[in-house]
Amino acid sequence: MEELLSQYETVNLSAVKIWFKAGSIKDFPSNRGGCIKYKNKQIAIFNFERRNEWYACQNACPHKMEMVLSRGMTGSTDGIPKIACPMHKKTFSLVDGSNLNGDDFKIATYPVKIEGNEVFVGFLE
């Protein structure tokens, strides 16, 4: 399990080296998630239309290592956009990946940019 998690690392906007074209805006449902594969990573992408914002994070829930976060429920806690694992209800910040339940588990997050009608996710390599 540790090996799977080690491939995911939060990328800050200033550190992006590659903008990967994830698809068209129409490929991602509003206020829900979609999933893409980039190299050996599954990345969940969220079109948070009611906030007019986009987010990306690892698709693997770090609690039980299930690839399910793209199917989770989006919402907000104290103004922080979040995703809830559909299996275990652990909630994670889509801004910094912190676990909003206070547990140790954290998720990796990735920058997203929109150019025209295309969605791009930022990676280090």
Coordinates of C-alpha atoms in Angstrom, one line a residue:
M1 CA 0.0 0.0 0.0
E2 CA 2.8 2.4 0.8
E3 CA 4.2 2.0 -2.7
L4 CA 0.9 3.0 -4.3
L5 CA 0.6 6.1 -2.2
S6 CA 4.3 7.1 -2.8
Q7 CA 3.6 7.8 -6.5
Y8 CA 1.2 10.7 -5.5
E9 CA 2.7 14.0 -4.4
T10 CA 1.0 17.3 -4.1
V11 CA 2.1 19.7 -6.9
N12 CA 2.0 23.4 -6.2
L13 CA 1.2 25.8 -9.1
S14 CA 4.6 27.4 -9.1
A15 CA 6.3 23.9 -9.5
V16 CA 4.3 22.7 -12.5
K17 CA 6.6 21.5 -15.3
I18 CA 3.9 19.7 -17.5
W19 CA 0.4 20.7 -18.2
F20 CA -1.4 17.5 -19.2
K21 CA -4.5 17.9 -21.3
A22 CA -7.2 16.0 -19.4
G23 CA -10.0 16.6 -21.7
S24 CA -12.8 18.9 -22.7
I25 CA -14.9 20.7 -20.1
K26 CA -17.9 18.7 -21.4
D27 CA -16.0 15.5 -20.4
F28 CA -16.5 16.3 -16.7
P29 CA -19.9 16.4 -14.9
S30 CA -20.8 19.5 -13.1
N31 CA -20.4 19.4 -9.3
R32 CA -19.1 15.9 -9.4
G33 CA -15.9 14.1 -10.3
G34 CA -14.3 12.4 -13.2
C35 CA -11.2 10.3 -13.5
I36 CA -8.2 10.4 -15.8
K37 CA -5.0 8.3 -16.0
Y38 CA -1.7 10.1 -16.2
K39 CA 1.3 7.7 -16.5
N40 CA 0.7 5.3 -13.6
K41 CA -1.6 7.6 -11.6
Q42 CA -5.3 7.9 -11.4
I43 CA -6.3 11.5 -10.9
A44 CA -9.8 12.6 -9.9
I45 CA -10.9 15.9 -11.4
F46 CA -13.8 17.9 -10.0
N47 CA -15.8 20.6 -11.9
F48 CA -17.0 22.5 -8.8
E49 CA -19.4 24.5 -10.9
R50 CA -21.4 26.0 -8.0
R51 CA -18.1 27.6 -6.9
N52 CA -16.9 28.2 -10.5
E53 CA -13.7 26.3 -9.6
W54 CA -11.9 23.1 -10.7
Y55 CA -9.8 20.8 -8.5
A56 CA -7.7 17.6 -9.0
C57 CA -6.5 15.1 -6.5
Q58 CA -5.3 11.5 -6.3
N59 CA -8.2 9.1 -7.0
A60 CA -6.9 6.7 -4.3
C61 CA -8.5 7.0 -0.9
P62 CA -5.6 6.6 1.5
H63 CA -7.7 4.9 4.1
K64 CA -8.3 1.6 2.3
M65 CA -6.4 2.3 -1.0
E66 CA -9.6 2.1 -3.1
M67 CA -9.7 4.1 -6.3
V68 CA -12.9 5.9 -5.5
L69 CA -12.5 9.6 -4.7
S70 CA -13.7 10.6 -8.2
R71 CA -17.0 9.0 -7.2
G72 CA -17.2 10.8 -3.9
M73 CA -19.5 13.5 -2.7
T74 CA -18.4 17.1 -3.1
G75 CA -19.3 19.8 -0.6
S76 CA -17.8 22.5 1.6
T77 CA -16.8 22.7 5.3
D78 CA -16.2 26.2 6.6
G79 CA -15.8 27.4 3.0
I80 CA -13.2 24.8 2.2
P81 CA -14.2 22.7 -0.9
K82 CA -14.0 19.0 0.0
I83 CA -14.4 15.5 -1.3
A84 CA -15.9 12.6 0.8
C85 CA -14.8 9.1 0.1
P86 CA -17.9 7.2 -1.0
M87 CA -16.8 4.1 1.0
H88 CA -15.5 5.4 4.3
K89 CA -16.9 9.0 4.4
K90 CA -13.5 10.4 5.2
T91 CA -13.4 14.0 3.9
F92 CA -10.4 15.7 2.4
S93 CA -9.8 19.3 1.4
L94 CA -9.6 19.8 -2.3
V95 CA -7.3 22.8 -1.7
D96 CA -4.4 21.2 0.3
G97 CA -5.4 17.6 0.6
S98 CA -5.7 17.7 4.4
N99 CA -8.0 15.2 6.1
L100 CA -10.9 17.3 7.5
N101 CA -11.8 14.5 9.9
G102 CA -8.5 15.1 11.8
D103 CA -7.0 11.7 10.9
D104 CA -3.4 11.4 9.7
F105 CA -4.3 10.4 6.1
K106 CA -3.9 13.1 3.5
I107 CA -4.3 13.2 -0.3
A108 CA -2.2 14.7 -3.0
T109 CA -3.7 17.6 -4.9
Y110 CA -2.8 19.0 -8.3
P111 CA -3.3 22.4 -10.0
V112 CA -6.0 22.7 -12.7
K113 CA -6.2 25.3 -15.4
I114 CA -8.9 25.9 -18.1
E115 CA -7.9 27.2 -21.5
G116 CA -10.8 27.7 -23.8
N117 CA -12.8 24.5 -23.4
E118 CA -9.9 22.3 -22.4
V119 CA -9.0 21.1 -18.9
F120 CA -5.3 20.7 -17.9
V121 CA -3.7 19.2 -14.8
G122 CA -0.3 20.2 -13.6
F123 CA 2.4 17.7 -12.8
L124 CA 6.1 17.7 -11.9
E125 CA 7.1 15.3 -14.6

